[in-house]
Coordinates of N, CA and C in Angstrom, one line a residue:
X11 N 8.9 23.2 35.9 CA 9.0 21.9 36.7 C 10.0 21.0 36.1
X12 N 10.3 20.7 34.9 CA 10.9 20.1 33.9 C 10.2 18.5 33.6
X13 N 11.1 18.0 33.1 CA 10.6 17.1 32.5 C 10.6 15.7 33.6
X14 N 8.8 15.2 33.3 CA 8.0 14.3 34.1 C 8.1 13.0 33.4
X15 N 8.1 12.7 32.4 CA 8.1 11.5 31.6 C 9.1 11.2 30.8
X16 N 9.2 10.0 30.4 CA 10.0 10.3 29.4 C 9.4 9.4 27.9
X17 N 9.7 9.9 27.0 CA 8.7 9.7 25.8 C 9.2 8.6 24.8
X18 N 9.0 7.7 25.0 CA 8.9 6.2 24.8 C 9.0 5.7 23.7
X19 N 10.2 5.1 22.8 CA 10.4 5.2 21.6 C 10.7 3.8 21.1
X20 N 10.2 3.3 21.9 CA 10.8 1.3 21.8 C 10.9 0.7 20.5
X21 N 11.0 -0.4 20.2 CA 10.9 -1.3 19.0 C 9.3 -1.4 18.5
X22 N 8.9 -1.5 19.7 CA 7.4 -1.7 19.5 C 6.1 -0.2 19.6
X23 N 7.2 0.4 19.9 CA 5.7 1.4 20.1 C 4.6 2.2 18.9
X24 N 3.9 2.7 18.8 CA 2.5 2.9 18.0 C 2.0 2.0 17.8
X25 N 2.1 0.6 18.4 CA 1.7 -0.6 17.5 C 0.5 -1.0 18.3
X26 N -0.6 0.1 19.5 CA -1.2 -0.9 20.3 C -2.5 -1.1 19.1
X27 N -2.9 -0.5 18.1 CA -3.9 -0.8 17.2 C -3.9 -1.8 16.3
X28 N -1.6 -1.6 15.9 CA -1.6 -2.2 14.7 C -1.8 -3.6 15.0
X29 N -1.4 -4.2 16.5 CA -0.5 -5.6 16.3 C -2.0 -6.0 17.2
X30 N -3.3 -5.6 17.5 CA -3.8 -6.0 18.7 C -4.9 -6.8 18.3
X31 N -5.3 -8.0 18.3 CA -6.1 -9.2 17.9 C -7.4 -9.0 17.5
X32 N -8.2 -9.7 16.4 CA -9.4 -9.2 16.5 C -10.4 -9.5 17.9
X33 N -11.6 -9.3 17.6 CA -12.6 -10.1 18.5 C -12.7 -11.8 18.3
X34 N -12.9 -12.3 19.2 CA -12.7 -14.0 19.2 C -11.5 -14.2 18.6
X35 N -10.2 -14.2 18.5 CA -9.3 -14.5 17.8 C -7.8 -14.7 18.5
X36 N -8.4 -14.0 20.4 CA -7.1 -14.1 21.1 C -6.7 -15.7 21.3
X37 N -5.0 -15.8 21.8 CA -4.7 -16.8 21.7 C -3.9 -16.7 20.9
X38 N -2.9 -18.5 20.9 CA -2.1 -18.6 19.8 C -2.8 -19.3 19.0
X39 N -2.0 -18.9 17.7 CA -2.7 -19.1 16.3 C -2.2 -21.0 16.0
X40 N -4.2 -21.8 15.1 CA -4.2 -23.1 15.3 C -3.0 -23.5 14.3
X41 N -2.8 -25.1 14.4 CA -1.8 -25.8 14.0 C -1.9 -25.9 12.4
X42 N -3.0 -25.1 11.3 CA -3.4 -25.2 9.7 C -2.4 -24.0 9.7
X43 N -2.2 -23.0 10.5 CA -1.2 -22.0 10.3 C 0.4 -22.5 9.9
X44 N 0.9 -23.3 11.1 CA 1.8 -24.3 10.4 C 2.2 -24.8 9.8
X45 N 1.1 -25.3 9.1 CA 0.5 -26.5 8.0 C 1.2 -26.0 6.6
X46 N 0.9 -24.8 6.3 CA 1.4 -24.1 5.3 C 2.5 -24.2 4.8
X47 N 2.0 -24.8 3.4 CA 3.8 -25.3 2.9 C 3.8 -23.6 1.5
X48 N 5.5 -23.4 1.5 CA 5.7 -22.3 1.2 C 6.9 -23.1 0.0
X49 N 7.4 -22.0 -1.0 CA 8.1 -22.1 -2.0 C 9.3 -20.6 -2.5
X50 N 9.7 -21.2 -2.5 CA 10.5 -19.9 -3.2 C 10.0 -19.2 -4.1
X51 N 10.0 -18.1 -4.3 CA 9.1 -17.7 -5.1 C 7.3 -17.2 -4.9
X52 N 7.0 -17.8 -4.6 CA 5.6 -17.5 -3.7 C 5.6 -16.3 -3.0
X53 N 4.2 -15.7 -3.1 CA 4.3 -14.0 -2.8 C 3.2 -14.3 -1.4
X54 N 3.7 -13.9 -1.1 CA 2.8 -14.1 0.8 C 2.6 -12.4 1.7
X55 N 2.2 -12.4 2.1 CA 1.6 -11.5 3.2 C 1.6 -11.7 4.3
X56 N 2.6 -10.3 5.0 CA 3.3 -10.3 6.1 C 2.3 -9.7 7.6
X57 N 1.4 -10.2 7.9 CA 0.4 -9.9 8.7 C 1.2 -10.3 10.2
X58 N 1.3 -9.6 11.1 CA 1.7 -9.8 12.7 C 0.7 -10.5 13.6
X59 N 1.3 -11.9 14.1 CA 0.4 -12.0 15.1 C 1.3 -12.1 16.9
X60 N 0.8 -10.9 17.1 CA 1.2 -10.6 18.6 C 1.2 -11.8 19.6
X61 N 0.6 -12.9 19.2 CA 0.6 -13.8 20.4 C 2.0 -14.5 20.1
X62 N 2.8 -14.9 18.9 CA 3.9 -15.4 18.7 C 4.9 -13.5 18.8
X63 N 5.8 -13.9 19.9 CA 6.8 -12.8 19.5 C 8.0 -13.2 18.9
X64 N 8.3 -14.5 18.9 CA 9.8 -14.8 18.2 C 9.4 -14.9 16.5
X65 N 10.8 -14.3 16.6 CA 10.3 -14.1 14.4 C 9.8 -13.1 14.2
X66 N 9.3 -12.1 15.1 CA 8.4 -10.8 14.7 C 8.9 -9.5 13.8
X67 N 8.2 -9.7 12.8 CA 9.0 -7.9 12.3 C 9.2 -6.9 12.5
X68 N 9.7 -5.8 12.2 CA 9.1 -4.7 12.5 C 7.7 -4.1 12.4
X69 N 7.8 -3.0 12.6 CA 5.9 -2.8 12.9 C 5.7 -2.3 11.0
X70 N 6.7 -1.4 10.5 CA 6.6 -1.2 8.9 C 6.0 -2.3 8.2
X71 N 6.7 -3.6 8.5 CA 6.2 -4.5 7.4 C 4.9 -5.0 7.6
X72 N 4.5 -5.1 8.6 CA 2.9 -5.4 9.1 C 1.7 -5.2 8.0
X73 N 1.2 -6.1 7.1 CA 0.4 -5.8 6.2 C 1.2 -5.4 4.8
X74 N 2.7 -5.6 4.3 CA 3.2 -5.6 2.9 C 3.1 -6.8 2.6
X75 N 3.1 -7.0 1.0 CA 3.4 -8.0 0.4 C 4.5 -8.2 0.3
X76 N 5.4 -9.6 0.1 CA 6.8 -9.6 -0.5 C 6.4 -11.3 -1.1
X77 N 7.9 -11.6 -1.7 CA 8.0 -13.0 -2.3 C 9.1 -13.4 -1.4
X78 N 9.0 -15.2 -1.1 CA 9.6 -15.8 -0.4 C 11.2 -15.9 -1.0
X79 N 12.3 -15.6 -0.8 CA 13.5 -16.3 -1.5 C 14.4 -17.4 -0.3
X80 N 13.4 -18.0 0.8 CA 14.4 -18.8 1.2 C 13.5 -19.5 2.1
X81 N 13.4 -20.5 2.3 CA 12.5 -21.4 3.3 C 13.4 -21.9 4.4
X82 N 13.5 -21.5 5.9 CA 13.8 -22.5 6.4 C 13.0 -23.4 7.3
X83 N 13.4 -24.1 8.6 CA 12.5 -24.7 9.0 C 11.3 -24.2 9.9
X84 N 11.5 -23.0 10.5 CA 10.3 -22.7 11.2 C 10.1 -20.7 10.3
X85 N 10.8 -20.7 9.7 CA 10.9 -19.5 9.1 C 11.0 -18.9 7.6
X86 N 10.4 -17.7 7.2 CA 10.9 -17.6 6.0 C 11.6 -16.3 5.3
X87 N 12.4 -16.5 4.3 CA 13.0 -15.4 3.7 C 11.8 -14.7 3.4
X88 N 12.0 -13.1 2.8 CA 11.2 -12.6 2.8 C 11.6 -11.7 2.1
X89 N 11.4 -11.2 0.6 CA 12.0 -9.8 0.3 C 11.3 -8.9 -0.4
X90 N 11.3 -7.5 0.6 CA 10.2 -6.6 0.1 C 11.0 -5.1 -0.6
X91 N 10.1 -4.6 -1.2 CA 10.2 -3.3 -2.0 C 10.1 -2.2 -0.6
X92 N 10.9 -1.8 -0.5 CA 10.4 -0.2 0.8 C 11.4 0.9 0.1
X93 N 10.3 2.0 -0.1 CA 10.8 3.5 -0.8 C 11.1 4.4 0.4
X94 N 12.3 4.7 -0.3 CA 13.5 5.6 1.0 C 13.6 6.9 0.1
X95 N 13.1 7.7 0.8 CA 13.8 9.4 -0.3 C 12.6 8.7 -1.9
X96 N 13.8 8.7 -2.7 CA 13.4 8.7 -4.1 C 13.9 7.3 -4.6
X97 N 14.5 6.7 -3.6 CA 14.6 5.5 -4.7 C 13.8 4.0 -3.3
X98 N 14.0 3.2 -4.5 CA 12.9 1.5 -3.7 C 14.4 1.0 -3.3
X99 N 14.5 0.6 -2.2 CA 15.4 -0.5 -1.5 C 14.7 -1.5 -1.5
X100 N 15.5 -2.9 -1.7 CA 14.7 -4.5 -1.9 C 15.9 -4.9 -0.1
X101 N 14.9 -4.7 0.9 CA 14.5 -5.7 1.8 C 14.6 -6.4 1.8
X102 N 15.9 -7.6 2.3 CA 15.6 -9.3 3.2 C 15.3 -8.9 4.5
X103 N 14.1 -9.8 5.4 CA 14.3 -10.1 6.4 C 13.3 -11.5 6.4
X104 N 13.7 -12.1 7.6 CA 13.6 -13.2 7.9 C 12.2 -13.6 9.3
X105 N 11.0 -14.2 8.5 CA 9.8 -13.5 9.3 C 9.4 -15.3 9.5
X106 N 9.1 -15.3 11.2 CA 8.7 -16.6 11.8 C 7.1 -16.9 11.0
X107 N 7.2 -18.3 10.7 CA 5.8 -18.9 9.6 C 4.2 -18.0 10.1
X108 N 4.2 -17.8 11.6 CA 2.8 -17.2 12.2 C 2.8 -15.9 11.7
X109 N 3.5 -15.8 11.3 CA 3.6 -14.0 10.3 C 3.4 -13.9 9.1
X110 N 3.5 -15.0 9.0 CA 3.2 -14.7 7.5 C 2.1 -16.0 6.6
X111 N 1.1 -15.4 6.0 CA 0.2 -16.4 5.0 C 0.1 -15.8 3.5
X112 N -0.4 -16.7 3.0 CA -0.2 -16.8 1.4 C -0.9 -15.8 0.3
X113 N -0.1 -14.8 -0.3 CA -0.9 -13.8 -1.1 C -2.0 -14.2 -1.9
X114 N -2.9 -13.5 -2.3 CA -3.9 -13.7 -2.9 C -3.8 -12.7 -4.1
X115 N -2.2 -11.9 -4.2 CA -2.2 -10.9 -4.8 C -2.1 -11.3 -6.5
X116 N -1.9 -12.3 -7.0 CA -1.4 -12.6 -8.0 C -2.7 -13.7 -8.7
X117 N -3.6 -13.8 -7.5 CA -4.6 -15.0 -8.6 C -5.1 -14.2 -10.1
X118 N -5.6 -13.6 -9.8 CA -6.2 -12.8 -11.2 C -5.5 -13.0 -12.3
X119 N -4.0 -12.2 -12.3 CA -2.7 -12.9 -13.3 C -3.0 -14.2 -13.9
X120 N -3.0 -15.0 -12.7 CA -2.4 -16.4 -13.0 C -4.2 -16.9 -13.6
X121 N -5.0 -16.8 -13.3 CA -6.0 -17.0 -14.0 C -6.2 -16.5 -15.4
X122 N -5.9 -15.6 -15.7 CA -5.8 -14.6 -16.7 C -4.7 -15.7 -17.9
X123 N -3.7 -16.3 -17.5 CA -2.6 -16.6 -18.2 C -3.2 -18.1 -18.2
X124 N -4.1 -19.0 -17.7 CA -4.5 -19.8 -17.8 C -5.3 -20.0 -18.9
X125 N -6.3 -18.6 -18.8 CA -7.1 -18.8 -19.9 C -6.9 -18.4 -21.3
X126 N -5.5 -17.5 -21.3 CA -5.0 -16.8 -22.8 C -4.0 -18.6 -23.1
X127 N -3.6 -19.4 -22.3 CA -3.3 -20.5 -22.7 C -3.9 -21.1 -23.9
X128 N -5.3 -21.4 -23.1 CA -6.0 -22.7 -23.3 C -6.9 -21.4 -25.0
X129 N -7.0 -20.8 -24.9 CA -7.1 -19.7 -26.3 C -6.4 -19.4 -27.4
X130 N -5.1 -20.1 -27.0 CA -4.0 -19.8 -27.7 C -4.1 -21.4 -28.6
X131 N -4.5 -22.4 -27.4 CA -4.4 -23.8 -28.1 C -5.4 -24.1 -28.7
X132 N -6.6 -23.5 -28.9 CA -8.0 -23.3 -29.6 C -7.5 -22.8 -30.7
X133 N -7.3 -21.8 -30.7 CA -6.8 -21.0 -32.2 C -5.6 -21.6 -33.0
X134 N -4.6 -22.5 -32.4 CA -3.7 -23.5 -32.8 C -4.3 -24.4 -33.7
X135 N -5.2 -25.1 -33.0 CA -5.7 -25.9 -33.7 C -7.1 -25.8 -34.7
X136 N -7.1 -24.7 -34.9 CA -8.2 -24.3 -36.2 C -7.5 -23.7 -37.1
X137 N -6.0 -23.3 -36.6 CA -5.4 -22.4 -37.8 C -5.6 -21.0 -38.1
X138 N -6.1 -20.4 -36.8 CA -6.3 -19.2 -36.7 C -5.4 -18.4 -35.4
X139 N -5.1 -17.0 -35.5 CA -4.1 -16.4 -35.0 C -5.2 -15.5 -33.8
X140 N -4.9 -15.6 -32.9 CA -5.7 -15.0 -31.5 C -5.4 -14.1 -30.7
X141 N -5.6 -12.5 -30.6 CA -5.1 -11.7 -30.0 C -5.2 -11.5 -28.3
X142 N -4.8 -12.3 -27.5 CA -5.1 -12.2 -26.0 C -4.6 -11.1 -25.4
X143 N -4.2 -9.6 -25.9 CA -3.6 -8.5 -25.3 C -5.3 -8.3 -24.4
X144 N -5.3 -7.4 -23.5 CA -6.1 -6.7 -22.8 C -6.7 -5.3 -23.8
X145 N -7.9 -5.1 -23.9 CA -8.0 -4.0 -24.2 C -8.7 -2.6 -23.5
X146 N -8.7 -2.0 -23.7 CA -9.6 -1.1 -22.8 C -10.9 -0.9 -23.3
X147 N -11.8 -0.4 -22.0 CA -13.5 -1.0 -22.8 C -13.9 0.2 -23.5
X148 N -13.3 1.7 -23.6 CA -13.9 2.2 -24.9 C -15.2 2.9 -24.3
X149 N -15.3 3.9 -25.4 CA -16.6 5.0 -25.0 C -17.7 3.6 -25.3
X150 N -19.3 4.3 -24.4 CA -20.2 3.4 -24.5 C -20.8 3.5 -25.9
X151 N -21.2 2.7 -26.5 CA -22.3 2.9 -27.8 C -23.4 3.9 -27.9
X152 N -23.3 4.4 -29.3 CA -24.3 5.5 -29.3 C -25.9 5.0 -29.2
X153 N -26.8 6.0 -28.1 CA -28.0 5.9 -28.9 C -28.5 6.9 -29.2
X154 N -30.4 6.5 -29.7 CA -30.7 7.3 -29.8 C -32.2 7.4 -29.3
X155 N -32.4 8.4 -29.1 CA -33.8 8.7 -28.3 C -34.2 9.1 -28.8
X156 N -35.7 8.3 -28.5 CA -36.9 9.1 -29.6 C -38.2 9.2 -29.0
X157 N -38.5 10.2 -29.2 CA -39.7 11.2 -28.0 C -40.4 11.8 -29.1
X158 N -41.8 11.8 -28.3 CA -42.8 13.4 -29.5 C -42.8 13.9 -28.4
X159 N -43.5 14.9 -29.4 CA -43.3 16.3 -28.6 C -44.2 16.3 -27.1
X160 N -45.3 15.6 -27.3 CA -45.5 15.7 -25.9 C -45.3 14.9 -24.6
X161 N -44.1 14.1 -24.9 CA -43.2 13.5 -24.1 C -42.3 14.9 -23.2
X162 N -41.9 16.0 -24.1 CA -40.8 16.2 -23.7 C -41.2 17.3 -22.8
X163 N -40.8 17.9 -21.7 CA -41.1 18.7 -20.5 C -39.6 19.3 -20.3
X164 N -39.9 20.8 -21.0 CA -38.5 21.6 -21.0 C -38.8 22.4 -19.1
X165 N -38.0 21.9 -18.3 CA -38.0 22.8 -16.8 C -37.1 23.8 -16.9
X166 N -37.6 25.0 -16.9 CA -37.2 26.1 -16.8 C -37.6 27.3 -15.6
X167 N -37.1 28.1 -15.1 CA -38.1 29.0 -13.7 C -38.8 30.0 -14.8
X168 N -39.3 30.1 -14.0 CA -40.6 31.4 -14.5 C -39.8 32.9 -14.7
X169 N -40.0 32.9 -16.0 CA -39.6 34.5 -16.5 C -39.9 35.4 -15.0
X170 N -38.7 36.5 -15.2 CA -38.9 37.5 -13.9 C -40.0 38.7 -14.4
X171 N -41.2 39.3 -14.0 CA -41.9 40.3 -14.4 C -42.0 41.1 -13.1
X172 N -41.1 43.0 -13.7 CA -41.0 43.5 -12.4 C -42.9 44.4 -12.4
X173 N -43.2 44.5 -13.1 CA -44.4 45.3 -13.1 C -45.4 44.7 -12.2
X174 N -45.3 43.4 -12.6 CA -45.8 42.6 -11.4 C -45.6 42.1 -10.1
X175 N -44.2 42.2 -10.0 CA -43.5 42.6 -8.5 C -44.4 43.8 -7.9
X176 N -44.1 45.2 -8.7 CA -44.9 46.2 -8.3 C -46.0 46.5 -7.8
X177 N -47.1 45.9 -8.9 CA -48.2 45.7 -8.7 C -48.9 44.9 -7.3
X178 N -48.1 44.2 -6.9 CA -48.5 42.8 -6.0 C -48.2 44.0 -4.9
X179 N -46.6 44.6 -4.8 CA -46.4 45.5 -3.7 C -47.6 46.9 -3.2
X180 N -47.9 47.3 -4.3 CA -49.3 48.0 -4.2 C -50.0 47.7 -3.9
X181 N -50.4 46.6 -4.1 CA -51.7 46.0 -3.2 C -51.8 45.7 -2.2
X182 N -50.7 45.5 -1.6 CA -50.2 44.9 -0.6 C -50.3 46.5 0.6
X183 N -49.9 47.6 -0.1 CA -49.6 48.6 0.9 C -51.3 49.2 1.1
X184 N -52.2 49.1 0.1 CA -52.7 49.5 0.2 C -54.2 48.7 1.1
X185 N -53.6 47.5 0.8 CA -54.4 46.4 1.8 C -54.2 46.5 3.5
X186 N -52.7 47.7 3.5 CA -52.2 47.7 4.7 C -53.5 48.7 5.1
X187 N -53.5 49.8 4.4 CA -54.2 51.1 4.3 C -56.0 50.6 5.2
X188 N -56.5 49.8 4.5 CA -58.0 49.5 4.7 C -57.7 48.3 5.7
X189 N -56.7 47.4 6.4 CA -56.8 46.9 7.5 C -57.1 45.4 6.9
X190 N -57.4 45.9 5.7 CA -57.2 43.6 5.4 C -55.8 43.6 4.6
X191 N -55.1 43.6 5.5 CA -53.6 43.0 5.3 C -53.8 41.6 5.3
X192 N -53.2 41.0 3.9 CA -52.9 39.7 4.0 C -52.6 38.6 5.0
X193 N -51.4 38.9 5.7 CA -51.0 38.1 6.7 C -51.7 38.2 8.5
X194 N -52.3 39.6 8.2 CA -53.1 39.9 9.6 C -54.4 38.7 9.5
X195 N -55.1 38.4 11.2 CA -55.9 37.7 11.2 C -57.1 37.8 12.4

């Protein structure tokens, strides 16, 4: 018959899952989205919202992180890591503000470096030297258990005895013999 369709390869296509709004959430997005003041530098997350289409990225960056290198007025620079073959290409593109809100990827860091600060100024001023490296936590501590003997309950199956396999089968044939078979009733 040949060919009935034709197979549809747009800018946007696979995206009806990626880009499509939660529950209660249709609509365009409120004016605290706006609000968002940005920095160079600052690591944000590239989330699509389908109700704004100007500024939209591709469907790839949907859900990466990157860091801002350029603020303009309704828009922001944006530059991400994307691995091609074997090597990482560093990505500019330029993504409308509704696309994008503020990572959460780095609080831990920045907390982390807050408090090897203020550790570092504690041990300053006692005149003691402070090692803030990270370590790894290490096998658990030994113990030791202590039981009598009639605590302890060794489970094991029951030794195999074939004589008594046999024996049980004898009785069995010969219970067939005189009519009180076991399982008859």
């Amino acid at each position: 018959m040949g060919k009935l369709h034709t197979i549809s390869r747009g800018y946007r296509h696979g995206t009806r899952n990626k880009f499509a709004k939660k529950y209660r959430t249709k609509g365009m997005p409120g004016t605290s989205r706006y609000m968002a003041t940005f920095k160079r530098g600052d690591y944000v997350d590239i989330v699509v919202d389908s109700s704004v289409q100007s500024g939209m990225p591709f469907s790839f960056y949907h859900g990466r992180t990157g860091i801002v290198f350029n603020v303009n007025r309704n828009a922001l620079g944006v530059e991400i890591t994307k691995v091609v073959g074997n090597r990482q290409l560093r990505k500019r593109l330029h993504v409308n503000i509704a696309h994008v809100r503020k990572s959460r990827c780095n609080e831990g860091f920045l907390k982390r470096v807050k408090e090897n600060d203020q550790k570092k100024r504690d041990a300053k001023l006692q005149g003691e030297s402070v090692s803030v490296k990270r370590q790894p936590e290490g096998p658990k501590d030994m113990k030791i258990v202590k039981a009598t003997e009639d605590d302890v309950e060794v489970l094991a199956p029951p030794t195999f005895h074939r004589e008594l396999l046999l024996s049980r089968a004898t009785i069995a044939a010969r219970g067939a013999d005189d009519g009180f078979s076991s399982g008859s009733a």
